[in-house]
Tab-separated table of N, CA, C and O in Angstrom:
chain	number	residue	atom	x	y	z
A	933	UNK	N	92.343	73.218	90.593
A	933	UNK	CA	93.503	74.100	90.622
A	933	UNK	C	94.642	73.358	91.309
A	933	UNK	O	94.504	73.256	92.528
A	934	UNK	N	95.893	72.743	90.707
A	934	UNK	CA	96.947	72.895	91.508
A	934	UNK	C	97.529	73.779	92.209
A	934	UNK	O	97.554	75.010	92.173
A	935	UNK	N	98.195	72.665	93.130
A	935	UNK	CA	98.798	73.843	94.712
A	935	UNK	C	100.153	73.791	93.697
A	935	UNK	O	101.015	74.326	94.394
A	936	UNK	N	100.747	73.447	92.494
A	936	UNK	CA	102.157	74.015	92.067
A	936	UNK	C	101.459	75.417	91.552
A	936	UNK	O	102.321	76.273	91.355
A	937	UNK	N	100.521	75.735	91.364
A	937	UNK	CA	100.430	77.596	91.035
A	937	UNK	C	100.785	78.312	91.840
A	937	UNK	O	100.458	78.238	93.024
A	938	UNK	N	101.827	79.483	91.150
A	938	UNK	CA	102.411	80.128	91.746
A	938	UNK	C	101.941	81.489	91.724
A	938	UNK	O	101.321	81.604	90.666
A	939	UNK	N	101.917	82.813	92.491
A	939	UNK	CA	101.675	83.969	91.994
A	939	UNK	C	102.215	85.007	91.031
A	939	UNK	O	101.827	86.163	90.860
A	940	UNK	N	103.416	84.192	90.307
A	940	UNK	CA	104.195	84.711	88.914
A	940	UNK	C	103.031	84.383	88.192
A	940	UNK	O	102.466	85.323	87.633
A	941	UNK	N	102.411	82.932	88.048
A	941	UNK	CA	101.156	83.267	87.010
A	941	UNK	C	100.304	84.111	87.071
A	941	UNK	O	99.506	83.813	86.183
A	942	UNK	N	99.856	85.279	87.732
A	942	UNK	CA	98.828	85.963	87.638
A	942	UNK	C	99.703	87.751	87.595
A	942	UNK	O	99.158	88.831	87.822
A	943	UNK	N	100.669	87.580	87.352
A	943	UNK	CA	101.463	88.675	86.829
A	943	UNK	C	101.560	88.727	85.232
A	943	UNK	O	102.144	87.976	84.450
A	944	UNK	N	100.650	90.078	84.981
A	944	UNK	CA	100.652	90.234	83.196
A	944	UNK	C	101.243	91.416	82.767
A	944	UNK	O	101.227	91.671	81.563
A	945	UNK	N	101.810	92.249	83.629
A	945	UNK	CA	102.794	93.503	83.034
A	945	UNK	C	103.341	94.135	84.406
A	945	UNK	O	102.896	94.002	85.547
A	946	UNK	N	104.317	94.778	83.993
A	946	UNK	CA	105.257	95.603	84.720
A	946	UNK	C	104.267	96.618	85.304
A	946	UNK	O	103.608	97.291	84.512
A	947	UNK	N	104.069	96.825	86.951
A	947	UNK	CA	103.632	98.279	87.396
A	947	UNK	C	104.088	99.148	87.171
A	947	UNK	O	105.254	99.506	87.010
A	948	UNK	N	102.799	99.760	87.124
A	948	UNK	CA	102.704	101.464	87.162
A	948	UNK	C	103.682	102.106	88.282
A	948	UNK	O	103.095	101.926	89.348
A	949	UNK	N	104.675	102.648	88.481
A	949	UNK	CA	105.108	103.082	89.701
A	949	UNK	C	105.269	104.976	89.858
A	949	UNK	O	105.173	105.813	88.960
A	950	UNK	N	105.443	105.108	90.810
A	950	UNK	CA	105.717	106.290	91.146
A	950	UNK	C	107.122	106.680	91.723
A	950	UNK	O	107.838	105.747	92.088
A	951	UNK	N	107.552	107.851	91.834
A	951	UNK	CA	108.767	108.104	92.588
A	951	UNK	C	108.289	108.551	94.532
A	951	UNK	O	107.127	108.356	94.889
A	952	UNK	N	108.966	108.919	95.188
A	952	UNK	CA	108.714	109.435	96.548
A	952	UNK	C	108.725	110.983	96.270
A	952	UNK	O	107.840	111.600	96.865
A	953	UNK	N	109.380	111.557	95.650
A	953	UNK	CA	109.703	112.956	95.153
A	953	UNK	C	108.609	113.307	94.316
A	953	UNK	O	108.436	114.504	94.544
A	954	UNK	N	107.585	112.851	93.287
A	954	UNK	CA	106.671	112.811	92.691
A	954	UNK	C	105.787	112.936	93.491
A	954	UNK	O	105.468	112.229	94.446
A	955	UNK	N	104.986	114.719	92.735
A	955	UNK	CA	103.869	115.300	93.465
A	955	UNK	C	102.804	114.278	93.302
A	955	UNK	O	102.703	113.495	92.357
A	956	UNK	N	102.091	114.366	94.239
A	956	UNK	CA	100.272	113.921	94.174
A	956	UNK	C	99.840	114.244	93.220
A	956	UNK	O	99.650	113.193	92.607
A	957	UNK	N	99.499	115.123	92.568
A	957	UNK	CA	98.977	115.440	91.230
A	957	UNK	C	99.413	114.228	90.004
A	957	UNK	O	98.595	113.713	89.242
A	958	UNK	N	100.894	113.928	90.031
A	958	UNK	CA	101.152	113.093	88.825
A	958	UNK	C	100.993	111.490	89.379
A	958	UNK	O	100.855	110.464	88.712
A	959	UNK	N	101.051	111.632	90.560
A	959	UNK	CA	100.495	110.068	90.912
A	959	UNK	C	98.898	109.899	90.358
A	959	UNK	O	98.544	108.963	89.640
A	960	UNK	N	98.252	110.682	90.698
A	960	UNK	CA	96.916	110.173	90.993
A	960	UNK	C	96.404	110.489	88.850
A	960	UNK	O	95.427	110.023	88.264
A	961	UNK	N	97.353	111.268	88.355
A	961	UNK	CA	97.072	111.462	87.089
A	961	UNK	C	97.589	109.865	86.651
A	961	UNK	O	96.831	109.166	85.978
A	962	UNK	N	98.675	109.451	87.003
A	962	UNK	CA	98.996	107.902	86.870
A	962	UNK	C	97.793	107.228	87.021
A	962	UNK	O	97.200	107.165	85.944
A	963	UNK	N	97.363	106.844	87.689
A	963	UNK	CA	96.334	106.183	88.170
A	963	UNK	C	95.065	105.779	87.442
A	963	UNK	O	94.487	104.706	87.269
A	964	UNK	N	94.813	107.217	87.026
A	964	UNK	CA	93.756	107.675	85.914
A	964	UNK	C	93.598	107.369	84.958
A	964	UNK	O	92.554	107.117	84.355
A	965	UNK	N	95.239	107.326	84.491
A	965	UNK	CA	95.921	107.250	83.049
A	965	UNK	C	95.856	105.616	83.080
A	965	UNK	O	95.710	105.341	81.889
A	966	UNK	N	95.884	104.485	83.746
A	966	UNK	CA	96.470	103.455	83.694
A	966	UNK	C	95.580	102.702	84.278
A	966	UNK	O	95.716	101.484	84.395
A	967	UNK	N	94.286	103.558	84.825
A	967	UNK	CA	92.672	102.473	85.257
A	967	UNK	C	93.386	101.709	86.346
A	967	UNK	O	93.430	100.486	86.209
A	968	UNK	N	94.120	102.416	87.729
A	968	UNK	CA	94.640	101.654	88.822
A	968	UNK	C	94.336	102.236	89.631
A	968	UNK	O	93.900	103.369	89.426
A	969	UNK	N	94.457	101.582	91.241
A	969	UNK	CA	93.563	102.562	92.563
A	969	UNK	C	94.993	102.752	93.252
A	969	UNK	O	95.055	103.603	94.139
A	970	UNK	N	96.322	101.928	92.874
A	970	UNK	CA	97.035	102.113	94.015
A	970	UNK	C	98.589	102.182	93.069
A	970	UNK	O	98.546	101.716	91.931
A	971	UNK	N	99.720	102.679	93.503
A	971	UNK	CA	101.204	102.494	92.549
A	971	UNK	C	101.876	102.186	93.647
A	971	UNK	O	101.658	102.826	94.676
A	972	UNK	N	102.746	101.221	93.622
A	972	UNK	CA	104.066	101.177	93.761
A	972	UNK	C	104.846	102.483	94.121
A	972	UNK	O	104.372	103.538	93.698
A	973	UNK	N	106.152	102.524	94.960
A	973	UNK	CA	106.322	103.992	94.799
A	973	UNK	C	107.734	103.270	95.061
A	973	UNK	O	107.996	102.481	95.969
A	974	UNK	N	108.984	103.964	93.548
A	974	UNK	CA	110.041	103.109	93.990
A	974	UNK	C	111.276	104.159	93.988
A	974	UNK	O	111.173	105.174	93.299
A	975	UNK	N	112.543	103.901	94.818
A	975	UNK	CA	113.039	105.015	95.054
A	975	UNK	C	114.545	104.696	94.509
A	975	UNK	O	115.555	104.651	95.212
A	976	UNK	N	114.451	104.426	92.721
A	976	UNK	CA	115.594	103.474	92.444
A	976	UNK	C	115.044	102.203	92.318
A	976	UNK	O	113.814	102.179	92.284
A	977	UNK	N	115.587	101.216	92.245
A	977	UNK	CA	115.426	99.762	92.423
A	977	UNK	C	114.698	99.938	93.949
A	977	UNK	O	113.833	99.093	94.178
A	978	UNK	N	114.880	100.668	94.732
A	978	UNK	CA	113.983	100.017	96.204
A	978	UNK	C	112.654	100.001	95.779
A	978	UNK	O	112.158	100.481	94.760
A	979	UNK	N	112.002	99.210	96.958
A	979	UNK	CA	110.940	99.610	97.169
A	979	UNK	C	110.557	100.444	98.126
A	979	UNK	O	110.776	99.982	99.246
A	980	UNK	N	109.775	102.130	98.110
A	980	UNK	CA	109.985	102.347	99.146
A	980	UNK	C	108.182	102.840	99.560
A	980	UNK	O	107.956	103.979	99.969
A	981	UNK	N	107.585	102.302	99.464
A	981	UNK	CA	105.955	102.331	99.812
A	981	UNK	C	105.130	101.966	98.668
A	981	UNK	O	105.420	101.600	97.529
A	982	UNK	N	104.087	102.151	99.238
A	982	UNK	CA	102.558	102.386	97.907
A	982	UNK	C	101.512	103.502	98.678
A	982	UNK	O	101.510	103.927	99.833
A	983	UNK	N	100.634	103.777	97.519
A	983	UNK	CA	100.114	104.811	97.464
A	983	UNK	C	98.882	104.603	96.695
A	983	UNK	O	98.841	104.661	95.466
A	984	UNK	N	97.953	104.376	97.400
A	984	UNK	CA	96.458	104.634	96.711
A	984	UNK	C	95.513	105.463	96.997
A	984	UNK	O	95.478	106.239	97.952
A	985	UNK	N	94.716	105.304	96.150
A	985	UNK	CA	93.440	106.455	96.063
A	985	UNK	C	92.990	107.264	97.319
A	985	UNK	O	92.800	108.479	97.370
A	986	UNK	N	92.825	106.122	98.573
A	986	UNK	CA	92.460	106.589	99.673
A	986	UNK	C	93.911	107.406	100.263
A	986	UNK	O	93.613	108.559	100.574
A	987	UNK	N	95.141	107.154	100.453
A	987	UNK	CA	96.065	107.785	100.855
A	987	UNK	C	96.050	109.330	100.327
A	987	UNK	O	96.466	110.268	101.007
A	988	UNK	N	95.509	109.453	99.014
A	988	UNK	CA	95.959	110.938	98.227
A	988	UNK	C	94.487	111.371	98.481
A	988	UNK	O	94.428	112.472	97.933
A	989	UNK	N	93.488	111.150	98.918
A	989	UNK	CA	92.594	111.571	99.540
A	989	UNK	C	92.176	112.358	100.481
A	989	UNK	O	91.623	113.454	100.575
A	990	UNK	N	92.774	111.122	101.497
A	990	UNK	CA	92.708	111.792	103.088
A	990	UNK	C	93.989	112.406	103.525
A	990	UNK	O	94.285	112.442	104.720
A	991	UNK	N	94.808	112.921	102.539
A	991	UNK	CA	96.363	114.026	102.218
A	991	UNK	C	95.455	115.343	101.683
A	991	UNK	O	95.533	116.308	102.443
A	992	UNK	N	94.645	115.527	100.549
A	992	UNK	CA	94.153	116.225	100.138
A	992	UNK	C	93.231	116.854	100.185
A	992	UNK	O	93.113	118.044	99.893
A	993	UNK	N	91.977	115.675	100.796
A	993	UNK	CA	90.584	116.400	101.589
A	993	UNK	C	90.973	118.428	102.299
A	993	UNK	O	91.968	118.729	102.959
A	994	UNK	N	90.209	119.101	102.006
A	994	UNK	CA	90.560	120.150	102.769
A	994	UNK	C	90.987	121.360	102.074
A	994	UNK	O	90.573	122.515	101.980
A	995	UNK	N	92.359	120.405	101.442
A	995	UNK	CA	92.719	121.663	101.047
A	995	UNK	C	93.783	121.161	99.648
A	995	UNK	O	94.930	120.718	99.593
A	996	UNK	N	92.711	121.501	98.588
A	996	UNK	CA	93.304	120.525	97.330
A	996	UNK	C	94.882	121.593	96.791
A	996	UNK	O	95.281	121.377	95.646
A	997	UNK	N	95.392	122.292	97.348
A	997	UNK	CA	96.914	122.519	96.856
A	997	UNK	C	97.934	121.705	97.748
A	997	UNK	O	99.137	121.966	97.781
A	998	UNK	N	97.233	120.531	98.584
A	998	UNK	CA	97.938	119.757	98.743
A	998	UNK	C	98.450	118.642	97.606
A	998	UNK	O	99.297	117.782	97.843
A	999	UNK	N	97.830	118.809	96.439
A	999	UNK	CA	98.372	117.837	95.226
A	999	UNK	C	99.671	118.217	94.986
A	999	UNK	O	100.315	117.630	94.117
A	1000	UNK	N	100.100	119.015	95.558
A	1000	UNK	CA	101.555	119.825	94.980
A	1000	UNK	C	102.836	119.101	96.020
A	1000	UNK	O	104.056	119.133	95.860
A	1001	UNK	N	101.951	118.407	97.207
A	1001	UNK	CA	102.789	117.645	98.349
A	1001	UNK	C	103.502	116.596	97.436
A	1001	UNK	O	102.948	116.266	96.388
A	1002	UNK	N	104.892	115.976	97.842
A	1002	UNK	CA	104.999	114.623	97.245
A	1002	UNK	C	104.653	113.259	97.793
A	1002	UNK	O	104.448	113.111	98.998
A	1003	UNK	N	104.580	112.179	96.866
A	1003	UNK	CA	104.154	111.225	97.262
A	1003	UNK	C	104.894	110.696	98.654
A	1003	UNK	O	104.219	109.862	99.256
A	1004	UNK	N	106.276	111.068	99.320
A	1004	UNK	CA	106.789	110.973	100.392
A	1004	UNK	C	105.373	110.745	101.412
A	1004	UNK	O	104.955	109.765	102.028
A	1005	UNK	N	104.980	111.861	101.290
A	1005	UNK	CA	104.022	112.601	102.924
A	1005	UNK	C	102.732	111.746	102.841
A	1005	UNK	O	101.946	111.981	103.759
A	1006	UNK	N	102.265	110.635	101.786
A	1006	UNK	CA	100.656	110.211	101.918
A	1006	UNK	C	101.010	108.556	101.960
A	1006	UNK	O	100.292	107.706	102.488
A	1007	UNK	N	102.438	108.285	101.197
A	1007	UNK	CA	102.489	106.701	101.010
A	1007	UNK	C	102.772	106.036	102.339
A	1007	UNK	O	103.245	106.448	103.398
A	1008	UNK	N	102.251	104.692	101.857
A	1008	UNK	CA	102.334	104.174	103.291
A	1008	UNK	C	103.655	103.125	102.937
A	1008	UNK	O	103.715	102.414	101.934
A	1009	UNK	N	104.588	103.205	103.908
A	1009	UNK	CA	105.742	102.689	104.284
A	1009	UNK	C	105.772	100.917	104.519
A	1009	UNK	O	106.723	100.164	104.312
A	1010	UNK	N	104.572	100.617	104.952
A	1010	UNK	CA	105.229	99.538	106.364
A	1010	UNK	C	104.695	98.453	105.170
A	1010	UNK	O	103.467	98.473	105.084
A	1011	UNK	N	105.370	97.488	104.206
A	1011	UNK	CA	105.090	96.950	103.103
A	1011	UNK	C	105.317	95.388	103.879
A	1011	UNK	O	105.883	95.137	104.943
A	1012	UNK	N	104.630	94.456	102.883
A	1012	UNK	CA	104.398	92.940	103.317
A	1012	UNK	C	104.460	92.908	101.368
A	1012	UNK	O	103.673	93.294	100.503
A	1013	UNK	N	105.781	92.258	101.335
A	1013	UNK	CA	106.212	91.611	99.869
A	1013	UNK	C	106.070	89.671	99.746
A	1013	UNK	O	106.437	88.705	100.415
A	1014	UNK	N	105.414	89.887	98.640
A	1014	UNK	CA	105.339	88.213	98.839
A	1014	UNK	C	106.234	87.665	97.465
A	1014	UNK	O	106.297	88.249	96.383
A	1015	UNK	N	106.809	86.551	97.785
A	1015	UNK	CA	107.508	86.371	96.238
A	1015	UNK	C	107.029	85.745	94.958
A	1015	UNK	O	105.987	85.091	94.934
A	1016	UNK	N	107.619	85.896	94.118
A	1016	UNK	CA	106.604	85.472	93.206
A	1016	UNK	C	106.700	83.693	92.871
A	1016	UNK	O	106.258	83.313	91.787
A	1017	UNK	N	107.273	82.690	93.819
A	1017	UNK	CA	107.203	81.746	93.948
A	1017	UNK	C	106.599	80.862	94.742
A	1017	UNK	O	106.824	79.665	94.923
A	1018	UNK	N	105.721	81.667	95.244
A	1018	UNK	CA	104.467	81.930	96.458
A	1018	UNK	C	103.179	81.000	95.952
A	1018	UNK	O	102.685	80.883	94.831
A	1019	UNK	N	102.950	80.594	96.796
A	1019	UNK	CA	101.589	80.189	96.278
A	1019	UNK	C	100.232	80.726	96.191
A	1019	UNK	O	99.993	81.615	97.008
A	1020	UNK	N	99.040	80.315	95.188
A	1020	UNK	CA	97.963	81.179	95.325
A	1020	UNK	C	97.753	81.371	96.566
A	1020	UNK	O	97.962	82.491	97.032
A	1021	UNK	N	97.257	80.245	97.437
A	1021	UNK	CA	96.791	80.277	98.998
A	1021	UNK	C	97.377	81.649	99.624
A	1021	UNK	O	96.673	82.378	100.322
A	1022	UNK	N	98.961	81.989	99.261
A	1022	UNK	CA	99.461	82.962	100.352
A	1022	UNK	C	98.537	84.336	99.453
A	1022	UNK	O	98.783	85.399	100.023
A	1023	UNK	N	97.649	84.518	98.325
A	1023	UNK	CA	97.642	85.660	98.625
A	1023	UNK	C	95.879	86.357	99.625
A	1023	UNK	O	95.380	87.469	99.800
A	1024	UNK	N	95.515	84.939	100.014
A	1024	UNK	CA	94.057	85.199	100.381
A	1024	UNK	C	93.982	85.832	101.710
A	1024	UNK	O	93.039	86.589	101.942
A	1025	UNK	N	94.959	85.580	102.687
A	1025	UNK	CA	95.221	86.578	103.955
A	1025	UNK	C	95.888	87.795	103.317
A	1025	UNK	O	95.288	88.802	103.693
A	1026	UNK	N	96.559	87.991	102.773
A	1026	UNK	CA	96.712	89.231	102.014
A	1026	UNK	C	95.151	90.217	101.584
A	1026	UNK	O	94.797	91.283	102.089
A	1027	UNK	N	94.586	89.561	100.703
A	1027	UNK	CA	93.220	90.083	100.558
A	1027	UNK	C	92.411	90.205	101.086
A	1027	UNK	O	91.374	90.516	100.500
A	1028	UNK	N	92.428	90.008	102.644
A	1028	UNK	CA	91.624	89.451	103.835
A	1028	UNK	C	91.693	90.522	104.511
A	1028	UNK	O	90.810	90.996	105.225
A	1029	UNK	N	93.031	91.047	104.253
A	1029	UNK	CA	93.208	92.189	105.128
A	1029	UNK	C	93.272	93.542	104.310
A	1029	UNK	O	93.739	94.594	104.745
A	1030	UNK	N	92.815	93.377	103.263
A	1030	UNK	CA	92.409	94.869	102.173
A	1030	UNK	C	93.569	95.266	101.814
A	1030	UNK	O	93.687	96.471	101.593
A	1031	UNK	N	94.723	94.409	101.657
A	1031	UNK	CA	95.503	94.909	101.080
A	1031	UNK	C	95.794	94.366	99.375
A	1031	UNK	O	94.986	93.586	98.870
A	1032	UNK	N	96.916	94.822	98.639
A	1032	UNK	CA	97.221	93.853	97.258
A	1032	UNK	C	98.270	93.436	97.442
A	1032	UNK	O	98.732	93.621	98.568
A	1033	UNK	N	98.872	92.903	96.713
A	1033	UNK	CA	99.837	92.080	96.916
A	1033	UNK	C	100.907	92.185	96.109
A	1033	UNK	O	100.795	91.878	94.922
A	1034	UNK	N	102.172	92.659	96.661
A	1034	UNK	CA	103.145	93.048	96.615
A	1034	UNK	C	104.148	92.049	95.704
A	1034	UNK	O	104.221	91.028	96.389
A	1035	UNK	N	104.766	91.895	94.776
A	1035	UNK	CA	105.298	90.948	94.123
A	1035	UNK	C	106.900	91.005	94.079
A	1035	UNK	O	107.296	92.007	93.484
A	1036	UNK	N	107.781	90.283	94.502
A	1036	UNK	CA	109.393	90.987	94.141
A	1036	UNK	C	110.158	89.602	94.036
A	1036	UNK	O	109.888	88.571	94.653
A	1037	UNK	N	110.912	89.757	93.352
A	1037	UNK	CA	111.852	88.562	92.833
A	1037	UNK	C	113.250	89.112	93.277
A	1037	UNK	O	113.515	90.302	93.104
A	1038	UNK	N	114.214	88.180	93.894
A	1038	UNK	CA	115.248	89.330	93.769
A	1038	UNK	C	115.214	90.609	94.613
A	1038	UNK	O	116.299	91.130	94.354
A	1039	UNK	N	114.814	91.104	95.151
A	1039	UNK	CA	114.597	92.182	95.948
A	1039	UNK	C	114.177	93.432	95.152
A	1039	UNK	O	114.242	94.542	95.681
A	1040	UNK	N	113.666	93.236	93.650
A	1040	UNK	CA	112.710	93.843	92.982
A	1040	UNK	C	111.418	93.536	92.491
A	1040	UNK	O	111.048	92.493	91.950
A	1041	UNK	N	110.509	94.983	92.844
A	1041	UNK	CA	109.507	94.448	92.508
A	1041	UNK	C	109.062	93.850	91.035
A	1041	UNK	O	109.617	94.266	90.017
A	1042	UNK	N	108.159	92.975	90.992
A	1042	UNK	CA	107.857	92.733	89.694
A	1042	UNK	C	106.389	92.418	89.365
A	1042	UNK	O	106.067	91.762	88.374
A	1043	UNK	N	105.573	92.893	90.200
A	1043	UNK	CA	104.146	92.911	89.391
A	1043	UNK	C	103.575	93.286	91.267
A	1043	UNK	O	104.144	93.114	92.344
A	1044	UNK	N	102.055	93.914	90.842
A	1044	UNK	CA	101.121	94.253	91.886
A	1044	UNK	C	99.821	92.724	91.580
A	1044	UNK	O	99.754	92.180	90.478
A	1045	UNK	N	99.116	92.379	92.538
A	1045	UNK	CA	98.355	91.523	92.272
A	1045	UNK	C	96.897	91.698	93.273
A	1045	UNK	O	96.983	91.517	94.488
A	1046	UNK	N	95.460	92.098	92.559
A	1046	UNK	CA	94.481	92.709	93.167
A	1046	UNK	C	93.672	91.496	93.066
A	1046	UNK	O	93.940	90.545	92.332
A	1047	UNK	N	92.255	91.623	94.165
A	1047	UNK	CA	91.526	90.478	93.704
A	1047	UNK	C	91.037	90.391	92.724
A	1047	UNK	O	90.521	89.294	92.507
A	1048	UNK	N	90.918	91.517	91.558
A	1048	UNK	CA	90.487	91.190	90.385
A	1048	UNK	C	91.104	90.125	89.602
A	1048	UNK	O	90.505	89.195	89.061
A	1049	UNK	N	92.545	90.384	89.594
A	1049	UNK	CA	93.617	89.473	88.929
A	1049	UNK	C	93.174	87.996	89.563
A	1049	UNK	O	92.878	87.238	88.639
A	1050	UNK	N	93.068	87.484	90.625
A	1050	UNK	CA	93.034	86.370	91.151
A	1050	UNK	C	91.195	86.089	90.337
A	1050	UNK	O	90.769	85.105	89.731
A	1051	UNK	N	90.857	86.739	90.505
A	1051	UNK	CA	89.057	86.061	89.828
A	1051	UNK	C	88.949	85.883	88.531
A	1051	UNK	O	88.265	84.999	88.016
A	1052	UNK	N	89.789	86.928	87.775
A	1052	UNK	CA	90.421	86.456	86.218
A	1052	UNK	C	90.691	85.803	85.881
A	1052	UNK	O	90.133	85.235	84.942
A	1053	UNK	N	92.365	85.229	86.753
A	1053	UNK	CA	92.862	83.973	86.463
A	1053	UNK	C	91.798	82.749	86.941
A	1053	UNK	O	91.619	81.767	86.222
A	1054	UNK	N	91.124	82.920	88.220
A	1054	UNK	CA	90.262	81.556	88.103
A	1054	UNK	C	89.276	81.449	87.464
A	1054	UNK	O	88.713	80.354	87.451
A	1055	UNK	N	88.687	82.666	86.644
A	1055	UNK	CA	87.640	82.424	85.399
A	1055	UNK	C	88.199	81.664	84.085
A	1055	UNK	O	87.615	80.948	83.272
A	1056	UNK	N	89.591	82.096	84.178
A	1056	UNK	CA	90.215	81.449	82.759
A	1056	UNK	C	90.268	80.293	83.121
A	1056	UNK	O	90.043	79.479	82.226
A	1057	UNK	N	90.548	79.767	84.419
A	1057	UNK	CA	90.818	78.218	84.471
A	1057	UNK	C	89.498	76.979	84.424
A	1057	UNK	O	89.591	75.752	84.401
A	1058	UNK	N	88.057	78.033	84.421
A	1058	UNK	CA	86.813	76.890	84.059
A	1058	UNK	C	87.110	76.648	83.384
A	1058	UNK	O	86.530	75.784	82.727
């Protein structure tokens, strides 16, 4: 594997995203719909959190007419964006720490990147 690989190569489509105003119910129907554990959540061109499975979970445990909450109240805020001119190496402390990896060019995002994607791309490269 060359160290010129960048993490634009392992970007193969535009995310799934969500709004902040967008109930729990249509996130997690996203999700469903699109075989993903986590969205983007963008407020306009920002970025303004993500939101996965476990977030709309432990929002909902209890008392499920919390799906009617919006994605505001479960996403988590405090984001680590890597660019997409990045190298593979930067995304393995990323994955180290259970997170995915945030992609933005420009100060938009442009792709999510999970360890599946990274074991894909290095299966294609035997």
């Amino acid at each position: 594997m060359s160290r010129s690989n960048t993490v634009r190569e392992l970007i193969k489509r535009a995310p799934i995203t969500t709004n902040p105003a967008d109930p729990l119910s249509e996130a997690y129907r996203l999700m469903r719909e699109h075989d993903v554990s986590q969205l983007p959540v963008l407020d306009g061109d920002h970025i303004a959190g993500i939101v996965d499975e476990s977030d709309i979970l432990l929002h909902v445990y209890g008392d499920p007419k919390r799906f009617a909450d919006p994605v505001s109240i479960a996403m988590v805020t405090r984001l680590e964006l890597t660019p997409a001119d990045a190298s593979l190496e930067t995304l393995l402390p990323i994955f180290e720490r259970g997170h995915v990896a945030m992609i933005a060019e420009g100060g938009k995002l442009t792709g999510l990147i999970t360890r599946v994607d990274l074991l894909d791309w290095l299966g294609e490269k035997r």
